GROMACS .gro file of C-alpha atoms in nm:
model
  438
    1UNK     CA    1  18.189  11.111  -5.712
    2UNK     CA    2  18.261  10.865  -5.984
    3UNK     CA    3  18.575  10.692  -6.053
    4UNK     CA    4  18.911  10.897  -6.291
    5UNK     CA    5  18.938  10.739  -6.602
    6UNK     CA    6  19.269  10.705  -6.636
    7UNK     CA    7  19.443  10.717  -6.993
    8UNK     CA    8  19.702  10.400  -7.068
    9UNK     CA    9  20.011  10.637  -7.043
   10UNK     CA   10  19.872  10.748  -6.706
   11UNK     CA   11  19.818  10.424  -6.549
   12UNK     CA   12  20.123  10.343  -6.684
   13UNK     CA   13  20.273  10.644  -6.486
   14UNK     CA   14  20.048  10.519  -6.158
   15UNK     CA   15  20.135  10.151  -6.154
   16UNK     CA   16  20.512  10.149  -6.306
   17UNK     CA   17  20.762  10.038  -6.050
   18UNK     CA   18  21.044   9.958  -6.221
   19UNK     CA   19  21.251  10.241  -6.200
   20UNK     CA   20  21.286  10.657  -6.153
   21UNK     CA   21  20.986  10.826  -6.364
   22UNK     CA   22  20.971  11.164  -6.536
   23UNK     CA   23  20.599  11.234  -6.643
   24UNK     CA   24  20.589  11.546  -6.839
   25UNK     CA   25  20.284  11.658  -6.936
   26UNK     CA   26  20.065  11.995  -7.070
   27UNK     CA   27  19.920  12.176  -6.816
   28UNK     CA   28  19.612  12.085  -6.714
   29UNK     CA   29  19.674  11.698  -6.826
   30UNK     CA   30  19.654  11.595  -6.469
   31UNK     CA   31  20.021  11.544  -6.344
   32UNK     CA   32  19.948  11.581  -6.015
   33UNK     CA   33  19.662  11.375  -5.958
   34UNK     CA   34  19.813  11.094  -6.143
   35UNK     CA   35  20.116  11.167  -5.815
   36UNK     CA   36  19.869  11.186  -5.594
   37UNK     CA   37  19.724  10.808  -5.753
   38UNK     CA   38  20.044  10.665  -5.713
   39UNK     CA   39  20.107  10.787  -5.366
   40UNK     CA   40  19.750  10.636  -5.272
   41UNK     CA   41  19.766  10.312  -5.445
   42UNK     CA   42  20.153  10.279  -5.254
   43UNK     CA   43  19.974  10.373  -4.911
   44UNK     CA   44  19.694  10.105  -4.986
   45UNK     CA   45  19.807   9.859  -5.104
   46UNK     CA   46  19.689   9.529  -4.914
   47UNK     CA   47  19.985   9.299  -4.981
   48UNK     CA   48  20.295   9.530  -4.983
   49UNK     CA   49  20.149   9.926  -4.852
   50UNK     CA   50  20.405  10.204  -4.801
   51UNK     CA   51  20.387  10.356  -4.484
   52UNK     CA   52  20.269  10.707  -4.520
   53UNK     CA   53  20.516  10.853  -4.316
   54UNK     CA   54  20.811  10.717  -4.566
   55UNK     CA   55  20.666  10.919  -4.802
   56UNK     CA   56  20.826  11.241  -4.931
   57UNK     CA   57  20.621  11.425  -5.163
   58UNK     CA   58  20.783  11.783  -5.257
   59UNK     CA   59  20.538  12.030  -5.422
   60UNK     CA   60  20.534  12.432  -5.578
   61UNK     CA   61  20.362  12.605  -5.239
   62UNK     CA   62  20.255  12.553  -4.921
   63UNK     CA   63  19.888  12.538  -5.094
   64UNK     CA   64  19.906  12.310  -5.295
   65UNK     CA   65  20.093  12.060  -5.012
   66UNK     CA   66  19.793  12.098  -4.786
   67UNK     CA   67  19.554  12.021  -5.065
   68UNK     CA   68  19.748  11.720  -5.171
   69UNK     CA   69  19.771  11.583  -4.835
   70UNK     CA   70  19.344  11.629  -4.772
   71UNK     CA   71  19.337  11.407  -5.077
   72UNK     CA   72  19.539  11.173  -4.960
   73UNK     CA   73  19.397  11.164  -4.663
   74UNK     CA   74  19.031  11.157  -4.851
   75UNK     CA   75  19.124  10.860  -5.062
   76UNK     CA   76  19.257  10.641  -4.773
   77UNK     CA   77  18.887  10.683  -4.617
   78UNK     CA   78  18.724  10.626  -4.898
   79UNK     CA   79  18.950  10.341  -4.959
   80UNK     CA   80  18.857  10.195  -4.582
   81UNK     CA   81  18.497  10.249  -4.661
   82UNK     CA   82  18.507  10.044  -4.959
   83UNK     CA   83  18.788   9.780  -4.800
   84UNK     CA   84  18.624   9.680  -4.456
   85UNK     CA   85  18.867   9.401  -4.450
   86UNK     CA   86  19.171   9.677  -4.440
   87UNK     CA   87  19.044   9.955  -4.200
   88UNK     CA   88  19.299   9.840  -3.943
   89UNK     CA   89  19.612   9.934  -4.203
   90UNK     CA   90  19.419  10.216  -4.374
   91UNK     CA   91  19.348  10.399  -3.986
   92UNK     CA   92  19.711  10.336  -3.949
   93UNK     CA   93  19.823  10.499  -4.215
   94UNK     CA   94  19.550  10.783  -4.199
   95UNK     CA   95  19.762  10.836  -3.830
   96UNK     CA   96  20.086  10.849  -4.004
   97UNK     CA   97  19.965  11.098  -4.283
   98UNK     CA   98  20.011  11.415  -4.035
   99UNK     CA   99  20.407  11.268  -3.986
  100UNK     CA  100  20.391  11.254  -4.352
  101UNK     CA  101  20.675  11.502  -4.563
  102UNK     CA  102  20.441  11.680  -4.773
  103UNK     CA  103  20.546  12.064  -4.860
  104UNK     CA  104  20.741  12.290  -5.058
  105UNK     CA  105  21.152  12.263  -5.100
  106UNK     CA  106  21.183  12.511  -4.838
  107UNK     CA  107  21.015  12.353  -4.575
  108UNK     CA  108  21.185  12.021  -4.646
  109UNK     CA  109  21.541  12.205  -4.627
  110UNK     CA  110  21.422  12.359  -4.313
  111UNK     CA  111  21.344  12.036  -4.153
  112UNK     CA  112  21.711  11.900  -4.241
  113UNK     CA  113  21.830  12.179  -4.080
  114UNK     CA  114  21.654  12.135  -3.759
  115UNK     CA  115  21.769  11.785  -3.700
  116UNK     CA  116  22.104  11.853  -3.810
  117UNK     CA  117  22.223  12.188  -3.719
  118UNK     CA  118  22.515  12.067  -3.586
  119UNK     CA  119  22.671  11.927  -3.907
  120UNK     CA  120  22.707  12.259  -4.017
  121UNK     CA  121  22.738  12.475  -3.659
  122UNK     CA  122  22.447  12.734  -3.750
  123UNK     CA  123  22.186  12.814  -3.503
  124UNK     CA  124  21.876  12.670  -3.520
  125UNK     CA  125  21.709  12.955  -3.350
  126UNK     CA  126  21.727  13.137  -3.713
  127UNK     CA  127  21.434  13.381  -3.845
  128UNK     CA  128  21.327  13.362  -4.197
  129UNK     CA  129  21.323  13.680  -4.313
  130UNK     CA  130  21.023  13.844  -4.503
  131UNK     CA  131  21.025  13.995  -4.919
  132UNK     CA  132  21.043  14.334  -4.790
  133UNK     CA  133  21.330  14.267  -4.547
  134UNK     CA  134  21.538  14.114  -4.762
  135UNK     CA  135  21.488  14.333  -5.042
  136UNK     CA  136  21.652  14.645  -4.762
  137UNK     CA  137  21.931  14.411  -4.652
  138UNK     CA  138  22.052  14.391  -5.039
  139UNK     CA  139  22.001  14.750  -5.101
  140UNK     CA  140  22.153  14.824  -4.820
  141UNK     CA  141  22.468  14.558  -4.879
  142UNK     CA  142  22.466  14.728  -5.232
  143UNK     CA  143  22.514  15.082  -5.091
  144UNK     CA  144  22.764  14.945  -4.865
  145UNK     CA  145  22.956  14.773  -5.108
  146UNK     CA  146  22.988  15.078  -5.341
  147UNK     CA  147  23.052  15.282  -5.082
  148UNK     CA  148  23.362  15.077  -4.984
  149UNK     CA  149  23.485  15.103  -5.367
  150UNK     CA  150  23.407  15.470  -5.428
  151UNK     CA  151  23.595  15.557  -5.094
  152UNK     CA  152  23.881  15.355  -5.183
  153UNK     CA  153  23.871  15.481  -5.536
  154UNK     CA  154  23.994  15.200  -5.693
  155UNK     CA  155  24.097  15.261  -6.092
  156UNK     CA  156  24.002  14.877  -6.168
  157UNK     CA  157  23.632  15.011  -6.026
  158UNK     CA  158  23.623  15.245  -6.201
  159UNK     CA  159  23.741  15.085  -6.459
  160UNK     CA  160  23.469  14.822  -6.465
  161UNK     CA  161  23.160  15.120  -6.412
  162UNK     CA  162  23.292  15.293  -6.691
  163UNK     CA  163  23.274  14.983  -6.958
  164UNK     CA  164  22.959  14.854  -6.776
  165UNK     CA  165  22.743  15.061  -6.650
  166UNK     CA  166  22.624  15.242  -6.889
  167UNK     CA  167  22.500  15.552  -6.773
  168UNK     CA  168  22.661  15.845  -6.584
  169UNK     CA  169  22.569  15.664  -6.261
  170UNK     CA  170  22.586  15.298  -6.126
  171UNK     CA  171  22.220  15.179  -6.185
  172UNK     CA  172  22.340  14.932  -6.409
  173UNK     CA  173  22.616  14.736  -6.214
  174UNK     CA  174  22.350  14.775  -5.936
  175UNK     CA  175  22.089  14.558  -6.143
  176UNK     CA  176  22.378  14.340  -6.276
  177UNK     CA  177  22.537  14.253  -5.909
  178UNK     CA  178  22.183  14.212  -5.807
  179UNK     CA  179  22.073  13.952  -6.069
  180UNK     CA  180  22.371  13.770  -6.102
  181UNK     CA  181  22.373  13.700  -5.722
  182UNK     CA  182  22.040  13.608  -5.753
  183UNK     CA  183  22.127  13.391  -6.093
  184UNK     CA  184  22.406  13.149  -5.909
  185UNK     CA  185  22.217  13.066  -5.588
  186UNK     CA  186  22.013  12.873  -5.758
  187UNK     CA  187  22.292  12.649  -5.813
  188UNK     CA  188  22.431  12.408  -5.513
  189UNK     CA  189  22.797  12.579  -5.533
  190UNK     CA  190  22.698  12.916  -5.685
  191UNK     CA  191  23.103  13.091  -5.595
  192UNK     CA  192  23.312  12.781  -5.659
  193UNK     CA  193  23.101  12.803  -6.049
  194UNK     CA  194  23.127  13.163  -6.088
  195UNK     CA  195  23.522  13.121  -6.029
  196UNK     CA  196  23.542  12.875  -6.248
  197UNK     CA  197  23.351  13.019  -6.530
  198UNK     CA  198  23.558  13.342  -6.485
  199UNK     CA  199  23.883  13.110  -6.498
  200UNK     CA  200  23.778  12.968  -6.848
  201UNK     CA  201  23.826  13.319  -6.982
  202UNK     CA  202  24.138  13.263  -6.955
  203UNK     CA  203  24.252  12.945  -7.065
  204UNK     CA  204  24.467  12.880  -7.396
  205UNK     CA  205  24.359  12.852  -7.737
  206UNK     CA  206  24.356  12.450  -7.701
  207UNK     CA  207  24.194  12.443  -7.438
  208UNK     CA  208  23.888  12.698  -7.500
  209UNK     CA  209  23.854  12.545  -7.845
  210UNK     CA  210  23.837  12.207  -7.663
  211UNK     CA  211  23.571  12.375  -7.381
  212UNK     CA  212  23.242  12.456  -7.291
  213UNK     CA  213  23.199  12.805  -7.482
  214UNK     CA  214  23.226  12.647  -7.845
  215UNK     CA  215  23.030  12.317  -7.707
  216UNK     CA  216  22.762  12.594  -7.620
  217UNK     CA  217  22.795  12.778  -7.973
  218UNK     CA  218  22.742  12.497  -8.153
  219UNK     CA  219  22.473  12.311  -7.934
  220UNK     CA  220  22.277  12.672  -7.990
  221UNK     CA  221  22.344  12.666  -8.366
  222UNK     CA  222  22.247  12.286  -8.440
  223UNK     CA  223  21.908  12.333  -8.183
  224UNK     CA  224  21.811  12.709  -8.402
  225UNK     CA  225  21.876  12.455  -8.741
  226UNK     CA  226  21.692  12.126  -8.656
  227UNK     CA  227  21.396  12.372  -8.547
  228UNK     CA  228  21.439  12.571  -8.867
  229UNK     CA  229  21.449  12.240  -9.069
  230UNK     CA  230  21.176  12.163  -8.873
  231UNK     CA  231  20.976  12.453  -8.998
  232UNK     CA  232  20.997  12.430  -9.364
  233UNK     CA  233  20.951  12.010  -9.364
  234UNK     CA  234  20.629  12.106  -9.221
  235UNK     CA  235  20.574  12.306  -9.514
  236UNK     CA  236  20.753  12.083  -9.782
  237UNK     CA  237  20.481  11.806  -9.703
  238UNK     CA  238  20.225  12.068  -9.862
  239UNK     CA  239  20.429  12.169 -10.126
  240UNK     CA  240  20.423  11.794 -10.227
  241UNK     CA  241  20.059  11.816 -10.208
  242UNK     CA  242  20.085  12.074 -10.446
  243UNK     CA  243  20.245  11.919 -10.692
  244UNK     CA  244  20.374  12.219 -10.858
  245UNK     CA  245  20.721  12.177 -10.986
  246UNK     CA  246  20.844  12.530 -10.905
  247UNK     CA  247  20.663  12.551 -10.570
  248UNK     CA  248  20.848  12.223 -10.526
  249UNK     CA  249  21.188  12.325 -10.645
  250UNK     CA  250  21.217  12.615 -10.436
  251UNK     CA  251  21.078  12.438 -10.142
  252UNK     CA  252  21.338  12.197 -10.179
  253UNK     CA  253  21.593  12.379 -10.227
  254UNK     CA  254  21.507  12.537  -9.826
  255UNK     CA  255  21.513  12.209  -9.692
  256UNK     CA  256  21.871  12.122  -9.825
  257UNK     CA  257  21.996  12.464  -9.726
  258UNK     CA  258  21.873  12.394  -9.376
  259UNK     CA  259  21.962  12.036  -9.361
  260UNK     CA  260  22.324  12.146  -9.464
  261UNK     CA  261  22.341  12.420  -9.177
  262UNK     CA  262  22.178  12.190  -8.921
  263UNK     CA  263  22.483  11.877  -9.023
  264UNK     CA  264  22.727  12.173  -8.977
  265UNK     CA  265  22.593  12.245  -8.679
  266UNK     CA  266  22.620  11.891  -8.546
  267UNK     CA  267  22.935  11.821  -8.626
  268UNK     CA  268  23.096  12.010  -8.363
  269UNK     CA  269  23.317  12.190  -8.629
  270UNK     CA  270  23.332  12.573  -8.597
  271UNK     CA  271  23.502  12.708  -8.908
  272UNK     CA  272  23.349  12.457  -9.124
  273UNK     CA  273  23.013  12.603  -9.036
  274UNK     CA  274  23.102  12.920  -9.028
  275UNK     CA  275  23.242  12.873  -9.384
  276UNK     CA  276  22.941  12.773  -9.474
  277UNK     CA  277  22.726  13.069  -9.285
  278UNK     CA  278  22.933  13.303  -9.504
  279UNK     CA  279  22.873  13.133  -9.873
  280UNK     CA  280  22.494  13.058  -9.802
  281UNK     CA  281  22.279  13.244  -9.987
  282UNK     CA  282  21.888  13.262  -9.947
  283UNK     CA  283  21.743  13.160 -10.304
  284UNK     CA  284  21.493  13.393 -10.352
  285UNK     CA  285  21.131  13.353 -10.418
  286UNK     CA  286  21.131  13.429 -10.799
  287UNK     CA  287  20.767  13.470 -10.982
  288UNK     CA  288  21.000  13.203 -11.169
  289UNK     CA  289  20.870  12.950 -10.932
  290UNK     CA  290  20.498  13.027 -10.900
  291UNK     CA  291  20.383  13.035 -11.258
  292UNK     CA  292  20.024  12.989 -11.274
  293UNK     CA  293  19.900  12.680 -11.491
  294UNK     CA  294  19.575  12.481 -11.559
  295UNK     CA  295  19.601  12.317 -11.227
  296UNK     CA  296  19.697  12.641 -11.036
  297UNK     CA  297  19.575  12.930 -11.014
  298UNK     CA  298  19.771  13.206 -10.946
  299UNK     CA  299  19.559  13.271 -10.599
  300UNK     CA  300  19.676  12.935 -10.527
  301UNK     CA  301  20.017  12.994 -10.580
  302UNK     CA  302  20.009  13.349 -10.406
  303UNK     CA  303  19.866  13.167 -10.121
  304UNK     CA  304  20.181  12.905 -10.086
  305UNK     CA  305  20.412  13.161 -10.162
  306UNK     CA  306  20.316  13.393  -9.822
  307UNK     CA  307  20.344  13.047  -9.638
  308UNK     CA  308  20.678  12.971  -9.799
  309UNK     CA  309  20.800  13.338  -9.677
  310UNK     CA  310  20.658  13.242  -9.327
  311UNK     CA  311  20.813  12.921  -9.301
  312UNK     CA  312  21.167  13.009  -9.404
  313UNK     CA  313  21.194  13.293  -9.120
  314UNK     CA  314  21.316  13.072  -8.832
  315UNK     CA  315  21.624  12.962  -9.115
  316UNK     CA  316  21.675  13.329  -9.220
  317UNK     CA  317  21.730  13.458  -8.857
  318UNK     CA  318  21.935  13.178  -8.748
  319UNK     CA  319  22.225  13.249  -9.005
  320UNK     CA  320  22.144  13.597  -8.975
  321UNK     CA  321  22.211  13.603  -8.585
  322UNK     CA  322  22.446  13.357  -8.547
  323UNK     CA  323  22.700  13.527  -8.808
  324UNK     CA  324  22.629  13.880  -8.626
  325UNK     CA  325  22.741  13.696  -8.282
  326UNK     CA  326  22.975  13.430  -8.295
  327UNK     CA  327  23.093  13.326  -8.641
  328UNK     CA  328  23.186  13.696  -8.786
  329UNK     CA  329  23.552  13.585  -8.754
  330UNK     CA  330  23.718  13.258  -8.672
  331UNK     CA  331  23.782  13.066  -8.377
  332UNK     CA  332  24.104  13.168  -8.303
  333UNK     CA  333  24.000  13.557  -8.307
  334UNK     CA  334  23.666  13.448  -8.082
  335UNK     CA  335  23.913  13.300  -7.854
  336UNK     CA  336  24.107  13.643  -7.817
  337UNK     CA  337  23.872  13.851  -7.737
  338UNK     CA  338  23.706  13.644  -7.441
  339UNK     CA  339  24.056  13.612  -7.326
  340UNK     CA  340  24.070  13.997  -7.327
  341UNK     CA  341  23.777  14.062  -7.080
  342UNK     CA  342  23.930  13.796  -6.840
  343UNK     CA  343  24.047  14.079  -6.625
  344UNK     CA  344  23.709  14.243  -6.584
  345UNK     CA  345  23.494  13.872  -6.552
  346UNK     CA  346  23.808  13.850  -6.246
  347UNK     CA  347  23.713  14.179  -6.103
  348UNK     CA  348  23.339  14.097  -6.112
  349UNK     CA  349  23.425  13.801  -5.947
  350UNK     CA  350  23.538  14.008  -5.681
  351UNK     CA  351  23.255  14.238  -5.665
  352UNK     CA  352  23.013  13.972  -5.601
  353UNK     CA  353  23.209  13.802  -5.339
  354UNK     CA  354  23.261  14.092  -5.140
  355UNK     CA  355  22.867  14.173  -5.201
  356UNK     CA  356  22.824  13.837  -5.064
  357UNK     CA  357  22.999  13.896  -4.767
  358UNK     CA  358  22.862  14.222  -4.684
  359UNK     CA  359  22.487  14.093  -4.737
  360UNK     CA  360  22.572  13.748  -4.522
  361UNK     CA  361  22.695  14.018  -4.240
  362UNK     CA  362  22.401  14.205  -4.268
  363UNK     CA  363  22.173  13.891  -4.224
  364UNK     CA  364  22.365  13.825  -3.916
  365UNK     CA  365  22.410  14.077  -3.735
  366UNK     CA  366  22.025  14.072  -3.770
  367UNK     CA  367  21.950  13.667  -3.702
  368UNK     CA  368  21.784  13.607  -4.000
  369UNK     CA  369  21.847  13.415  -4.341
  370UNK     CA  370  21.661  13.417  -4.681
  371UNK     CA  371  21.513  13.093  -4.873
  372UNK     CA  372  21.819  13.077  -5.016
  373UNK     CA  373  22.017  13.030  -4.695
  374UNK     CA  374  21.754  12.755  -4.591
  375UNK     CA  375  21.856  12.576  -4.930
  376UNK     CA  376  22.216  12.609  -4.967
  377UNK     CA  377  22.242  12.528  -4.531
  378UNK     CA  378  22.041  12.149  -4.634
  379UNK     CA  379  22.275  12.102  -4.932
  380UNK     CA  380  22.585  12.137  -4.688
  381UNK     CA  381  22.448  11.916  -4.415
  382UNK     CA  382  22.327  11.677  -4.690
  383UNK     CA  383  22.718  11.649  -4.863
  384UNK     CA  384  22.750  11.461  -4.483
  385UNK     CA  385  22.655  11.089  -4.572
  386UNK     CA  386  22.552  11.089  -4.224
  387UNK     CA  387  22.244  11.309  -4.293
  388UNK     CA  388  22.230  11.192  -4.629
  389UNK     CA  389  22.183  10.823  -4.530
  390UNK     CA  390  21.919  10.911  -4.295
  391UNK     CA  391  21.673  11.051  -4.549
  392UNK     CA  392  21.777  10.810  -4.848
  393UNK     CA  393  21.666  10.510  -4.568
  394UNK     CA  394  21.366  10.708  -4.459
  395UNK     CA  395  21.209  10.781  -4.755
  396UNK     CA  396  21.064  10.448  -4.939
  397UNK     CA  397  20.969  10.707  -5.232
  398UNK     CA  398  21.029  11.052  -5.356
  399UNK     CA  399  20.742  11.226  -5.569
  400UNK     CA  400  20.827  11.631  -5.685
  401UNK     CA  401  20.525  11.773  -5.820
  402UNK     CA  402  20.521  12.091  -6.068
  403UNK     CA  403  20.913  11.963  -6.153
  404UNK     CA  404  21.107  12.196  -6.308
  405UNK     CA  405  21.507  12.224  -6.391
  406UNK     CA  406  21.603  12.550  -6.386
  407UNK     CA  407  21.707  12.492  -6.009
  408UNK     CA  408  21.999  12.292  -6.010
  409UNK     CA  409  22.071  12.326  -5.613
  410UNK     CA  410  21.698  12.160  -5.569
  411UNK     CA  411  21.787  11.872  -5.804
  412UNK     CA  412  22.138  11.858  -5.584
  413UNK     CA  413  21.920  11.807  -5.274
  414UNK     CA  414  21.738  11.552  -5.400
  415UNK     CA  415  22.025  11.364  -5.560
  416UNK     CA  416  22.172  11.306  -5.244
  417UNK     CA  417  21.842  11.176  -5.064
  418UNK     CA  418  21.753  10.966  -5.352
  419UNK     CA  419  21.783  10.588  -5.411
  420UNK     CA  420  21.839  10.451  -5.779
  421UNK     CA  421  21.499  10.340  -5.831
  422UNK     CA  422  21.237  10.576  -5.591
  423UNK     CA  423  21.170  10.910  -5.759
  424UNK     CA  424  20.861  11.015  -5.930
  425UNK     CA  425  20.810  11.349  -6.079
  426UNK     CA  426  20.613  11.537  -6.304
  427UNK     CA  427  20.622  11.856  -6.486
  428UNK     CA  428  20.531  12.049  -6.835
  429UNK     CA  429  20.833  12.028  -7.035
  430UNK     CA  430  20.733  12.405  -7.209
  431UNK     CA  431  20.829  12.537  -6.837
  432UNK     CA  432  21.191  12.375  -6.867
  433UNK     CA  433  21.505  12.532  -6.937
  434UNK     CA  434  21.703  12.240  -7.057
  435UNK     CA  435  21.443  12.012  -7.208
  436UNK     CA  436  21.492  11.799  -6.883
  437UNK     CA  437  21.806  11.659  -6.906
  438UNK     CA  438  21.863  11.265  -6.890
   0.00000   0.00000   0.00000
């Protein structure tokens, strides 16, 4: 089998070791064997190898863990073959390979837990409970729950079902408890956040005008901009091609509109975009603009016109949308009616505490936890810097394969394992939710 050809930027990604790495790459670009070329070369290597054993190498499913460890393990003979001179350290390193922490996030967490139950006092004796069983014990916590709340007949219940649910019935806070609970535990303190997010409902005009919900607004409004600017520059370079001065006028005229709304945006300043959102006005695309002349036929200009109306859509829903649901009235009255459904975000805070409870008591009374549990139990034991400093001196190097960040609690894990300058990973930034944050 002949020899990769590796790319500059991915040899820079295999030899690098000056720091953390992020590789993100297009699927199918080869992420993962440029990992697995790193790990190798840092087993190998003759002056300074890696045992294979301080490796910790986290990947999507149990699958793709076996397969990366047979090509580890593939490479290293291939590499003795080739190397007579380093068979001794290659067959010891081909006998630390099975030691080796290759496999998903779950079976990581699951090995913290074994060695260090007792940080935490849960059994180790745990089962891991299967799709189908899980999916009873939260129907079954769900009946409970609204069980408990019919029979007391609670008017803040009732309350709550009648603004939220919809229907005559209570499918709808069913799905909502449901996929909010399943929402937070991907995050490493999912209760302590929910609180907290209900508590900002509340807060004073100062304060929420200082906070996260207008940070959010306007973070949301300067992204839908740039990406509308973004659109019609793309265009505007072949309206210069053009060289038609109405094509061009209009054209231009969409690029300072945008530019305008995306500076808004940016600078953090609510009512003077939304001041703006309400004066704007759409210029629109007047035959004035694609008279026909020698140089242009009017196919020609028919043509650019369609592509115009195409590449001013992203701009035209963003003000459209963004007036409809946040800047229809000013901060002040935004501010007053979040405040106003602090009472129901405090009930539902409630609600899924209680559903907590009841589905934790299920579990018990059963001896089994979910993936979830296996998580959330390693993040606890790993806030103790005695288990913490355990894996952060065990592990030379961290590699996470298929990285993505829409699991914070994973990203807590490995935070606390980590050392400043030993973590590899590489993902496909289209499969992010935050553009993988800094």
């Amino acid at each position: 089998m002949s020899e990769p050809k590796w790319t500059p930027a991915q040899r820079a990604a295999i030899d690098d070791r000056g720091g953390a790495l992020l590789v993100s790459a297009a699927a199918g670009s080869g992420k993962t064997a440029v990992l697995t070329e790193r790990a190798v070369q840092l087993i190998t290597d003759p002056e300074h190898p890696v045992d294979a054993d301080r490796l910790l190498i986290v990947t999507f499913t149990n699958a793709a863990a076996a397969e990366m460890k047979e090509k580890i393990e593939r490479a290293i003979e291939k590499e003795a073959e080739e190397n007579p001179g380093q068979v001794r350290l290659l067959k010891q390193q081909l006998e630390r390979l099975p030691l080796a922490n290759i496999s998903t996030f779950h079976a990581f967490a699951l090995e913290v837990i074994r060695r260090f139950f007792y940080l935490i006092n849960v059994d180790p004796n745990f089962k891991i409970c299967d799709n189908v069983q899980q999916e009873l014990l939260k129907e079954q916590a769900l009946d409970e729950l609204l069980k408990e709340y019919f029979d007391a007949e609670s008017p803040e219940f009732l309350s709550f079902l009648n603004k939220y649910s919809g229907e005559r019935n209570e499918l709808k806070f069913r799905q909502t408890v449901r996929k909010t609970f399943e929402v937070i535990q991907s995050l490493p303190e999912p209760f302590p956040w929910l609180s907290a997010a209900a508590g900002n409902l509340d807060s004073d005009f100062e304060t929420f005008a200082s906070g996260k919900i207008p940070q959010f607004i306007m973070e949301d409004a300067s992204l839908r901009f740039e990406e509308a600017l973004g659109s019609i520059l793309r265009f505007a370079e072949e309206a210069e091609c053009l060289a038609h001065e109405g094509a061009a006028e209009i054209t231009a005229a969409y690029v300072n509109i945008a530019s305008e709304l995306r500076d808004a945006a940016r600078s953090g300043d609510f009512e003077a975009l939304r001041a703006l959102l309400s004066s704007v006005k759409m210029p629109s695309l007047l035959k004035k603009y694609f008279k026909p002349d020698d140089s242009h036929p009017q196919a020609e200009l028919e043509e650019f016109k369609e592509k115009l109306e195409a590449a001013r859509v992203p701009l035209k829903d963003a003000v459209t949308s963004l007036k409809k649901d946040f800047f229809y009235d000013s901060l002040a009255s935004l501010h007053a009616e979040i405040r106003e459904t602090f009472p129901d975000a405090a009930f539902f805070l409630k609600v899924m505490e209680d559903y907590r409870d009841i589905f934790a008591g299920l579990k018990k009374e059963r001896g089994v936890v979910d993936f979830s549990d296996i998580e959330h139990f390693a993040f606890e034991i790993l806030k103790d810097e005695e288990a913490a400093s355990y894996y952060r001196e065990k592990f030379a190097y961290i590699f996470i394969d298929e990285y993505q960040d829409s699991n914070l609690l994973q990203e807590a894990l490995i935070a606390r394992i980590k050392r400043e300058n030993n973590l590899f990973m590489v993902g496909d930034e289209d499969q992010s939710i935050y553009g993988f944050r800094a």
